[in-house]
Coordinates of C-alpha atoms and ligand atoms in Angstrom, one line a residue:
X91 CA 0.6 4.5 5.9
X92 CA -2.7 6.1 4.9
X93 CA -4.9 4.0 2.6
X94 CA -8.6 4.7 2.0
X95 CA -8.8 6.8 5.2
X96 CA -7.2 4.2 7.5
X97 CA -3.8 4.2 9.1
X98 CA -2.3 0.9 8.2
X99 CA 0.9 -1.1 8.4
X100 CA 2.5 -2.9 5.5
X101 CA 0.5 -6.0 4.5
X102 CA 3.5 -8.2 5.2
X103 CA 4.5 -6.2 8.3
X104 CA 7.8 -5.1 6.9
X105 CA 9.4 -1.8 8.1
X106 CA 12.5 0.3 7.5
X107 CA 14.4 2.8 9.7
X108 CA 14.5 6.5 9.3
X109 CA 18.0 7.7 10.3
X110 CA 18.8 11.1 11.8
X111 CA 21.8 12.4 9.9
X112 CA 22.9 14.6 12.8
X113 CA 23.3 11.7 15.2
X114 CA 23.7 9.1 12.4
X115 CA 21.2 6.9 14.5
X116 CA 17.8 5.5 13.6
X117 CA 15.0 7.5 15.2
X118 CA 11.8 6.1 13.7
X119 CA 10.5 3.2 11.6
X120 CA 8.1 3.4 8.7
X121 CA 6.2 0.6 6.9
X122 CA 7.7 -0.8 3.7
X123 CA 4.7 -1.0 1.3
X124 CA 4.1 -4.2 -0.7
X125 CA 2.7 -4.2 -4.3
X126 CA -0.6 -5.2 -2.8
X127 CA -0.6 -2.1 -0.5
X128 CA 0.2 0.2 -3.5
X129 CA -2.6 -1.5 -5.5
X130 CA -5.1 -0.9 -2.6
X131 CA -4.0 2.8 -2.3
X132 CA -4.5 3.4 -6.0
X133 CA -7.8 1.7 -6.1
X134 CA -9.0 3.7 -3.1
X135 CA -8.0 6.9 -4.9
X136 CA -9.8 5.7 -8.1
X137 CA -12.9 4.9 -6.1
X138 CA -12.8 8.3 -4.4
X139 CA -12.4 10.0 -7.8
X140 CA -15.2 8.1 -9.5
X141 CA -17.9 7.9 -6.8
X142 CA -18.4 9.1 -3.2
X143 CA -18.5 12.6 -1.8
X144 CA -15.3 13.8 -3.6
X145 CA -16.6 13.0 -7.1
X146 CA -19.5 15.5 -6.6
X147 CA -17.7 18.0 -4.3
X148 CA -18.3 21.5 -5.5
X149 CA -15.2 23.7 -6.2
X150 CA -16.3 25.8 -3.1
X151 CA -16.2 22.7 -0.9
X152 CA -12.8 21.7 -2.2
X153 CA -11.7 25.2 -1.5
X154 CA -13.1 25.1 2.1
X155 CA -11.2 21.8 2.8
X156 CA -8.0 23.3 1.5
X157 CA -8.5 26.3 3.8
X158 CA -9.1 24.0 6.7
X159 CA -5.8 22.3 5.9
X160 CA -4.1 25.7 5.7
X161 CA -5.2 26.6 9.2
X162 CA -4.0 23.2 10.6
X163 CA -0.6 23.8 8.9
X164 CA -0.3 27.2 10.5
X165 CA -0.8 25.6 13.9
X166 CA 1.5 22.6 13.4
X167 CA 4.1 24.0 11.0
X168 CA 6.8 24.1 13.6
X169 CA 6.2 20.5 14.6
X170 CA 6.3 19.3 11.0
X171 CA 9.5 21.2 10.5
X172 CA 11.2 19.6 13.5
X173 CA 10.3 16.2 12.1
X174 CA 11.8 17.1 8.7
X175 CA 15.0 18.2 10.5
X176 CA 15.2 14.8 12.2
X177 CA 14.9 13.2 8.8
X178 CA 17.2 15.2 6.6
X179 CA 19.4 17.5 8.8
X180 CA 18.4 20.7 7.2
X181 CA 18.2 23.8 9.4
X182 CA 15.1 24.4 11.5
X183 CA 15.6 28.1 10.9
X184 CA 14.9 27.4 7.2
X185 CA 12.4 24.5 7.5
X186 CA 10.3 26.3 10.2
X187 CA 9.2 29.2 8.1
X188 CA 9.2 27.1 4.9
X189 CA 6.7 24.6 6.4
X190 CA 4.4 27.2 8.1
X191 CA 4.3 29.1 4.8
X192 CA 2.8 26.0 3.1
X193 CA -0.5 27.3 4.5
X194 CA -0.2 30.0 1.9
X195 CA -0.3 27.3 -0.9
X196 CA -3.6 26.0 0.5
X197 CA -5.1 29.5 0.6
X198 CA -3.9 30.4 -2.9
X199 CA -5.1 27.2 -4.5
X200 CA -8.3 27.3 -2.6
X201 CA -8.9 30.6 -4.4
X202 CA -8.1 29.0 -7.7
X203 CA -10.4 26.0 -7.1
X204 CA -13.4 28.2 -8.0
X205 CA -11.7 29.9 -10.9
X206 CA -10.6 27.0 -13.1
X207 CA -12.3 28.7 -16.1
X208 CA -12.8 27.3 -19.5
X209 CA -13.3 29.7 -22.4
X210 CA -16.1 30.5 -24.9
X211 CA -14.5 30.4 -28.3
X212 CA -15.9 32.5 -31.2
X213 CA -15.5 29.9 -33.9
X214 CA -16.2 31.3 -37.4
X215 CA -18.9 28.7 -38.2
X216 CA -22.6 29.8 -38.0
X217 CA -25.0 28.1 -35.7
X218 CA -22.6 26.6 -33.2
X219 CA -21.7 27.6 -29.7
X220 CA -18.2 26.5 -28.7
X221 CA -16.6 26.4 -25.3
X222 CA -13.9 24.6 -23.4
X223 CA -14.0 23.0 -19.9
X224 CA -11.0 22.1 -17.7
X225 CA -11.6 18.8 -15.9
X226 CA -9.5 16.9 -13.3
X227 CA -7.3 14.3 -14.9
X228 CA -8.1 11.5 -12.3
X229 CA -5.7 9.7 -10.0
X230 CA -2.3 11.4 -9.5
X231 CA 0.8 9.5 -8.4
X232 CA 3.1 11.9 -6.6
X233 CA 6.7 10.8 -5.9
X234 CA 8.9 13.2 -3.8
X235 CA 12.5 13.5 -2.8
X236 CA 14.1 14.1 0.7
X237 CA 15.4 17.6 0.5
X238 CA 12.1 19.5 1.2
X239 CA 9.6 16.7 1.6
X240 CA 6.6 18.7 2.6
X241 CA 7.1 21.7 0.4
X242 CA 7.6 19.5 -2.7
X243 CA 4.5 17.5 -1.8
X244 CA 2.5 20.6 -1.3
X245 CA 3.5 21.9 -4.8
X246 CA 1.7 18.9 -6.1
X247 CA -1.1 18.4 -3.6
X248 CA -2.6 21.9 -3.6
X249 CA -3.1 22.3 -7.4
X250 CA -4.1 18.6 -7.9
X251 CA -6.7 18.7 -5.1
X252 CA -8.0 22.2 -6.0
X253 CA -8.7 20.8 -9.5
X254 CA -10.6 17.8 -8.1
X255 CA -8.1 15.0 -8.6
X256 CA -7.2 12.3 -6.0
X257 CA -3.7 11.4 -5.0
X258 CA -1.4 8.6 -3.8
X259 CA 2.0 9.9 -2.7
X260 CA 5.3 7.9 -2.2
X261 CA 7.7 10.1 -0.2
X262 CA 11.5 9.4 -0.2
X263 CA 12.6 6.5 1.9
X264 CA 14.9 9.0 3.7
X265 CA 12.0 11.2 4.8
X266 CA 8.8 9.1 5.2
X267 CA 7.6 10.3 8.6
X268 CA 6.8 14.0 7.8
X269 CA 4.5 12.9 5.0
X270 CA 2.7 10.5 7.3
X271 CA 2.1 13.4 9.8
X272 CA 1.0 15.6 6.9
X273 CA -1.5 12.9 6.1
X274 CA -3.0 13.1 9.6
X275 CA -3.7 16.8 9.0
X276 CA -5.3 16.1 5.6
X277 CA -7.7 13.7 7.5
X278 CA -8.3 16.2 10.2
X279 CA -9.1 18.9 7.6
X280 CA -12.1 16.7 6.5
X281 CA -11.0 15.4 3.1
X282 CA -13.1 12.2 2.3
X283 CA -11.4 8.9 2.5
X284 CA -9.4 7.8 -0.5
X285 CA -8.8 11.4 -1.7
X286 CA -5.2 11.4 -0.3
X287 CA -3.2 8.2 0.3
X288 CA 0.4 7.6 1.4
X289 CA 2.5 4.6 0.7
X290 CA 6.1 4.5 2.1
X291 CA 9.1 2.6 1.0
X292 CA 12.0 2.7 -1.5
X293 CA 12.3 3.1 -5.3
X294 CA 10.5 -0.2 -5.9
X295 CA 7.4 1.2 -4.2
X296 CA 7.7 4.3 -6.5
X297 CA 8.0 2.1 -9.5
X298 CA 4.9 0.0 -8.6
X299 CA 2.9 3.3 -8.1
X300 CA 4.0 5.0 -11.2
X301 CA 3.5 1.9 -13.4
X302 CA 0.0 1.2 -12.0
X303 CA -2.5 1.2 -14.9
X304 CA -5.1 3.2 -12.8
X305 CA -2.8 6.2 -12.5
X306 CA -3.6 9.0 -14.9
X307 CA -0.9 11.5 -14.0
X308 CA 2.6 11.2 -12.5
X309 CA 4.0 14.2 -10.7
X310 CA 7.7 13.5 -9.8
X311 CA 10.4 15.4 -8.1
X312 CA 13.9 13.9 -7.9
X313 CA 17.0 13.2 -9.9
X314 CA 17.2 13.5 -13.6
X315 CA 18.1 9.8 -14.0
X316 CA 15.1 8.5 -12.1
X317 CA 13.0 11.2 -13.8
X318 CA 13.9 9.7 -17.1
X319 CA 12.8 6.3 -16.0
X320 CA 9.5 7.7 -14.7
X321 CA 8.9 9.5 -18.0
X322 CA 9.4 6.3 -19.9
X323 CA 7.0 4.5 -17.6
X324 CA 4.4 7.2 -18.2
X325 CA 4.9 7.0 -21.9
X326 CA 3.9 3.3 -22.0
X327 CA 0.3 4.2 -21.5
X328 CA 0.3 7.9 -22.1
X329 CA 0.0 9.0 -18.5
X330 CA 0.3 12.8 -18.1
X331 CA 3.8 13.4 -16.6
X332 CA 5.3 16.4 -14.9
X333 CA 8.9 16.3 -13.7
X334 CA 11.0 18.6 -11.4
X335 CA 14.5 17.3 -11.8
X336 CA 18.1 18.3 -11.2
X337 CA 20.1 21.4 -12.0
X338 CA 23.6 22.9 -12.3
X339 CA 22.5 26.5 -12.2
X340 CA 24.8 29.4 -13.1
X341 CA 25.0 32.4 -10.7
X342 CA 26.5 35.2 -12.7
X343 CA 28.4 38.1 -11.1
X344 CA 29.1 41.0 -13.4
X345 CA 31.7 43.6 -12.5
X346 CA 29.0 46.3 -12.2
X347 CA 27.2 44.4 -9.4
X348 CA 27.2 45.3 -5.7
X349 CA 29.9 42.7 -4.8
X350 CA 29.1 42.4 -1.1
X351 CA 25.5 41.7 -1.9
X352 CA 26.5 39.3 -4.6
X353 CA 28.7 37.4 -2.2
X354 CA 25.7 36.9 0.2
X355 CA 23.5 35.9 -2.7
X356 CA 26.0 33.4 -4.0
X357 CA 26.4 31.9 -0.5
X358 CA 22.6 31.6 -0.2
X359 CA 22.6 29.9 -3.6
X360 CA 25.1 27.2 -2.8
X361 CA 25.6 26.7 1.0
X362 CA 22.0 27.2 2.3
X363 CA 20.5 23.7 2.8
X364 CA 24.0 22.3 2.6
X365 CA 23.8 22.7 -1.1
X366 CA 21.0 20.1 -1.2
X367 CA 18.6 22.0 -3.4
X368 CA 17.7 21.4 -7.0
X369 CA 18.1 25.2 -7.6
X370 CA 21.6 25.4 -6.0
X371 CA 23.7 28.1 -7.8
X372 CA 26.5 25.6 -8.0
X373 CA 28.3 27.3 -11.0
X374 CA 29.5 30.7 -9.9
X375 CA 30.4 32.7 -13.0
X376 CA 32.5 35.8 -12.2
X377 CA 33.7 38.6 -14.5
X378 CA 37.5 38.6 -14.9
X379 CA 38.0 42.1 -13.6
X380 CA 36.4 41.4 -10.2
X381 CA 37.4 37.7 -9.9
X382 CA 40.1 38.3 -7.3
X383 CA 38.0 40.7 -5.2
X384 CA 34.9 38.5 -5.4
X385 CA 36.7 35.2 -4.6
X386 CA 38.5 36.7 -1.7
X387 CA 35.3 37.9 -0.1
X388 CA 33.4 34.7 -1.0
X389 CA 36.1 32.6 0.7
X390 CA 36.3 34.8 3.8
X391 CA 32.5 34.7 4.4
X392 CA 32.4 31.0 3.7
X393 CA 35.1 30.2 6.2
X394 CA 32.9 31.9 8.9
X395 CA 29.9 29.7 8.1
X396 CA 28.7 28.1 11.4
X397 CA 28.4 24.3 10.8
X398 CA 26.5 22.4 13.4
X399 CA 23.3 21.3 15.1
X400 CA 20.5 21.9 12.6
X401 CA 18.1 22.8 15.4
X402 CA 20.3 25.5 16.8
X403 CA 19.1 29.0 15.7
X404 CA 22.6 30.2 15.0
X405 CA 23.7 27.3 12.8
X406 CA 24.2 28.2 9.2
X407 CA 24.9 24.8 7.6
X408 CA 23.6 21.4 8.8
X409 CA 24.5 17.9 7.7
X410 CA 24.2 16.0 4.5
X411 CA 20.9 14.1 4.5
X412 CA 22.2 10.5 4.2
X413 CA 25.3 8.4 4.0
X414 CA 25.1 8.0 0.2
X415 CA 24.9 11.7 -0.3
X416 CA 27.8 12.2 2.1
X417 CA 30.0 9.7 0.2
X418 CA 29.0 11.3 -3.1
X419 CA 30.0 14.8 -1.9
X420 CA 33.4 13.5 -0.6
X421 CA 34.1 11.8 -4.0
X422 CA 33.6 15.2 -5.8
X423 CA 36.1 16.8 -3.5
X424 CA 38.6 14.4 -4.9
X425 CA 37.4 14.7 -8.5
X426 CA 37.7 18.6 -8.4
X427 CA 41.3 18.4 -7.3
X428 CA 42.2 15.6 -9.8
X429 CA 40.6 17.7 -12.6
X430 CA 43.0 20.6 -11.8
X431 CA 40.6 23.1 -10.1
X432 CA 42.1 25.1 -7.3
X433 CA 40.6 24.2 -3.9
X434 CA 40.1 27.6 -2.3
X435 CA 38.5 26.4 0.9
X436 CA 36.8 23.3 2.4
X437 CA 37.1 20.0 0.6
X438 CA 37.1 17.9 3.7
X439 CA 34.8 16.4 6.3
X440 CA 34.1 18.7 9.3
X441 CA 36.3 17.1 12.0
X442 CA 35.2 19.2 14.9
X443 CA 34.7 16.7 17.8
X444 CA 31.6 18.7 18.9
X445 CA 29.9 17.5 15.8
X446 CA 29.9 13.9 16.9
X447 CA 29.0 11.3 14.3
X448 CA 26.9 13.6 12.1
X449 CA 27.3 13.7 8.3
X450 CA 29.1 17.0 8.1
X451 CA 31.4 18.4 5.5
X452 CA 32.9 21.9 5.2
X453 CA 31.5 24.4 2.7
X454 CA 33.8 24.0 -0.3
X455 CA 34.9 26.4 -3.1
X456 CA 36.8 25.4 -6.2
X457 CA 38.4 28.3 -8.2
X458 CA 39.8 28.3 -11.8
X459 CA 37.1 25.8 -12.8
X460 CA 36.6 25.2 -16.5
X461 CA 33.0 24.5 -17.6
X462 CA 33.9 21.1 -19.1
X463 CA 35.1 19.7 -15.8
X464 CA 32.8 17.2 -14.0
X465 CA 32.5 19.6 -11.0
X466 CA 30.9 22.1 -13.5
X467 CA 28.7 19.6 -15.4
X468 CA 27.4 17.1 -12.8
X469 CA 24.9 17.8 -10.1
X470 CA 26.7 17.2 -6.8
X471 CA 23.8 18.1 -4.5
X472 CA 26.1 19.3 -1.8
X473 CA 27.9 22.5 -0.6
X474 CA 30.4 22.7 -3.5
X475 CA 30.8 25.9 -5.5
X476 CA 32.6 25.8 -8.8
X477 CA 33.9 29.3 -9.7
X478 CA 34.4 30.0 -13.4
X479 CA 36.0 33.2 -14.8
X480 CA 34.4 34.9 -17.9
X481 CA 35.6 37.9 -20.0
X482 CA 32.4 39.6 -21.2
X483 CA 28.6 39.3 -21.3
X484 CA 28.6 37.0 -24.4
X485 CA 31.0 34.6 -22.8
X486 CA 29.0 34.6 -19.6
X487 CA 25.8 33.7 -21.5
X488 CA 27.5 31.0 -23.5
X489 CA 29.0 29.3 -20.4
X490 CA 25.7 29.7 -18.5
X491 CA 23.7 28.0 -21.2
X492 CA 26.4 25.3 -21.8
X493 CA 24.7 22.7 -19.6
X494 CA 22.1 19.9 -20.1
X495 CA 20.1 21.4 -17.3
X496 CA 18.0 24.6 -17.2
X497 CA 16.4 25.0 -13.8
X498 CA 17.5 28.4 -12.6
X499 CA 20.0 31.2 -12.9
X500 CA 21.2 34.2 -11.0
X501 CA 22.3 37.5 -12.4
X502 CA 24.1 40.1 -10.3
X503 CA 24.4 43.5 -12.0
X504 CA 23.3 47.1 -11.5
X505 CA 22.9 47.8 -15.2
X506 CA 19.3 47.6 -16.1
X507 CA 19.9 47.3 -19.8
X508 CA 22.3 44.4 -19.3
X509 CA 19.9 42.7 -17.0
X510 CA 17.2 42.6 -19.6
X511 CA 19.5 41.4 -22.3
X512 CA 20.9 38.6 -20.2
X513 CA 17.5 37.5 -18.8
X514 CA 16.2 37.2 -22.3
X515 CA 19.1 34.9 -23.4
X516 CA 19.4 32.6 -20.4
X517 CA 17.8 29.1 -20.9
X518 CA 16.4 28.5 -17.5
X519 CA 12.9 28.2 -15.9
X520 CA 13.6 30.8 -13.1
X521 CA 15.9 33.8 -13.2
X522 CA 16.7 35.7 -10.1
X523 CA 18.2 39.2 -10.5
X524 CA 20.1 40.6 -7.5
X525 CA 18.6 37.9 -5.3
X526 CA 18.6 34.1 -5.3
X527 CA 16.5 31.2 -4.1
X528 CA 13.2 32.9 -3.5
X529 CA 10.1 30.9 -4.3
X530 CA 6.4 31.6 -3.9
X531 CA 3.2 29.7 -4.5
X532 CA 2.1 32.3 -7.0
X533 CA 5.3 32.1 -9.2
X534 CA 5.6 29.1 -11.6
X535 CA 8.7 27.0 -11.0
X536 CA 10.2 24.3 -13.3
X537 CA 13.0 23.5 -15.7
X538 CA 14.2 23.8 -19.3
X539 CA 16.1 20.8 -20.8
X540 CA 16.9 17.9 -18.5
X541 CA 15.7 19.9 -15.4
X542 CA 12.1 18.7 -16.1
X543 CA 8.7 19.0 -17.8
X544 CA 5.9 21.3 -16.8
X545 CA 5.6 23.8 -14.0
X546 CA 4.7 23.7 -10.3
X547 CA 3.2 26.7 -8.4
X548 CA 1.4 29.6 -10.0
X549 CA -1.8 29.6 -12.0
X550 CA 0.1 27.5 -14.6
X551 CA 0.3 24.5 -12.2
X552 CA -3.5 24.0 -12.3
X553 CA -3.1 23.3 -16.0
X554 CA -0.8 20.4 -15.1
X555 CA -3.7 18.7 -13.3
X556 CA -6.5 19.3 -15.8
X557 CA -7.6 18.0 -19.2
X558 CA -9.2 20.4 -21.7
X559 CA -12.5 19.4 -23.2
X560 CA -13.8 21.2 -26.3
X561 CA -17.5 21.3 -26.7
X562 CA -19.4 22.1 -29.9
X563 CA -23.2 22.7 -29.6
X564 CA -25.4 23.1 -32.6
X565 CA -28.0 25.8 -32.2
X566 CA -30.1 25.5 -35.2
X567 CA -28.1 24.3 -38.2
X568 CA -28.5 20.9 -39.9
X569 CA -26.1 18.0 -40.5
X570 CA -26.5 18.8 -44.2
X571 CA -23.9 16.4 -45.7
X572 CA -22.8 13.5 -43.5
X573 CA -19.6 13.2 -45.5
X574 CA -18.6 16.8 -45.2
X575 CA -18.8 18.3 -41.7
X576 CA -18.4 21.8 -43.1
X577 CA -21.3 21.6 -45.5
X578 CA -23.8 24.4 -44.9
X579 CA -21.4 26.0 -42.4
X580 CA -19.4 28.2 -44.6
X581 CA -19.2 31.6 -43.0
X582 CA -21.1 34.4 -44.8
X583 CA -18.7 36.6 -46.8
Ligands
LIG74 P1 15.8 10.3 -6.4 O1 15.6 10.5 -7.9 O2 16.9 9.3 -6.0 O3 14.5 9.9 -5.7 C1 13.3 10.6 -5.8 C2 12.1 9.8 -5.5 O4 12.0 8.8 -6.5 C3 12.3 9.0 -4.1 O5 11.0 9.0 -3.5 C4 12.7 7.6 -4.6 O6 12.3 6.6 -3.7 C5 11.8 7.5 -5.9 N1 12.3 6.5 -6.8 C6 13.5 5.9 -6.9 N2 13.5 5.0 -8.0 C7 12.2 5.1 -8.5 C8 11.6 4.4 -9.7 N3 12.3 3.5 -10.4 N4 10.4 4.7 -9.9 C9 9.7 5.6 -9.2 N5 10.2 6.3 -8.2 C10 11.5 6.0 -7.8 O7 16.1 11.8 -5.9 P2 16.5 12.2 -4.4 O8 17.9 11.8 -4.2 O9 15.5 11.8 -3.5 O10 16.4 13.8 -4.5 C11 17.5 14.6 -5.0 C12 17.2 15.0 -6.5 O11 15.9 15.6 -6.5 C13 18.2 15.9 -7.0 O12 18.6 15.5 -8.3 C14 17.5 17.2 -7.0 O13 17.9 18.2 -8.0 C15 16.1 16.8 -7.3 N6 15.1 17.8 -6.9 C16 14.5 18.6 -7.8 C17 13.6 19.6 -7.4 C18 12.9 20.5 -8.4 O14 11.9 21.1 -8.1 N7 13.4 20.5 -9.7 C19 13.4 19.8 -6.1 C20 14.1 19.0 -5.1 C21 14.9 18.0 -5.6

């Protein structure tokens, strides 16, 4: 682990295995942190925040270190991607570009480091000058999931560090190694000791970290259930909390859409990353008049998806990331059939002998799904599309919004008036029109409802890592009446 600038083992020597889901074999071990390790990491981050070179680093210096890190990521993005593939079985062809592109986050937020402006405020009271300042919050606890370990860390790291905070991260126990390698790059980039620390281990380590009294802000990405626990933990002593949680996003295909394009976009929404993305378009809403045409094409393309070795450049779908996730997806295949949905394709393990012991399932489509079925309400986090028929625009919007989540939505239509009407009515943090699953460091990302709190990426995300301080300076008035702060300060008529 990385604690106070040192690479360390767990204080009791405990370790755990990281298992490659493609071979289903352990390929690396990581330290299992103790409570004492977590405490040391948090105190190191506190010390770095309060004193030492980071506490007085200028915004320009913070920006320079972020740019150093960006350059290192450009050089080693491919290697970091390969390690993530070993950990979670996602495609190298996706993780390669995704990881190298994280350099862009460093550059974007290095620019913002020097432009975290307060405001001067023209308060209508004579003889005072008013302004606001944005200050770092302090020590940030970051807790990340396994599906995009480095991207979801960077979404927190870049704004937090640009704003002058320090951080302790606890990556998922499924994907600990990539974050440890990322920590090497942070050290190489020149960040002072204690600014960034990594503790590895399971949920208990995350709980020790988020409960620690010296943590000022929790930035969590993961499931809605654990997110709820983390929010309650934060509430106990009013830690700032931002949460990126689950989703059950609607991808709505209107009859006036380019259907072939919509088929590709819907596939990107649900089968890319083996469906293991928070923003998966797992509810596919299709207008009645094109339901037959759409589902026929959707099934035909899905049956051509190449399932296999996540490192191979032609593979289109890799494995599920871990045994628990695999068992969960298999259980939903059964649930969908029992609920009376029509299994249009998939619904089984991939039994190609070439795939060995890997955690593979076939991409799966259920048709005739009703929005009250469990396969339409619960986040499966796997390659399972639930196709729901709708009659008209109002019904599409009603079904789309009938969910406790609100992370994202897709709209497929060539009618510009309809697009604007629908975008305005959907309750979701991100809406893609005639595309799906694009993200960028400059665009805020986050959820409505049980999909989370706060936003990552974009200028908005800096606000998640700063406190606002309001300053009142008297420039010539008097404290005329100690029991009436407004005395003598009434504005002239
Ligand atoms: P998870 O909630 O099981 O675990 C997330 C992290 O929390 C892990 O590091 C885990 O060890 C830690 N954790 C577990 N118990 C904890 C506790 N009591 N206190 C503190 N930390 C604890 O989620 P997962 O299975 O790793 O990831 C999948 C979930 O993440 C899905 O629900 C998905 O939608 C969500 N996700 C959301 C986004 C987003 O941006 N909204 C992005 C990716 C994933």
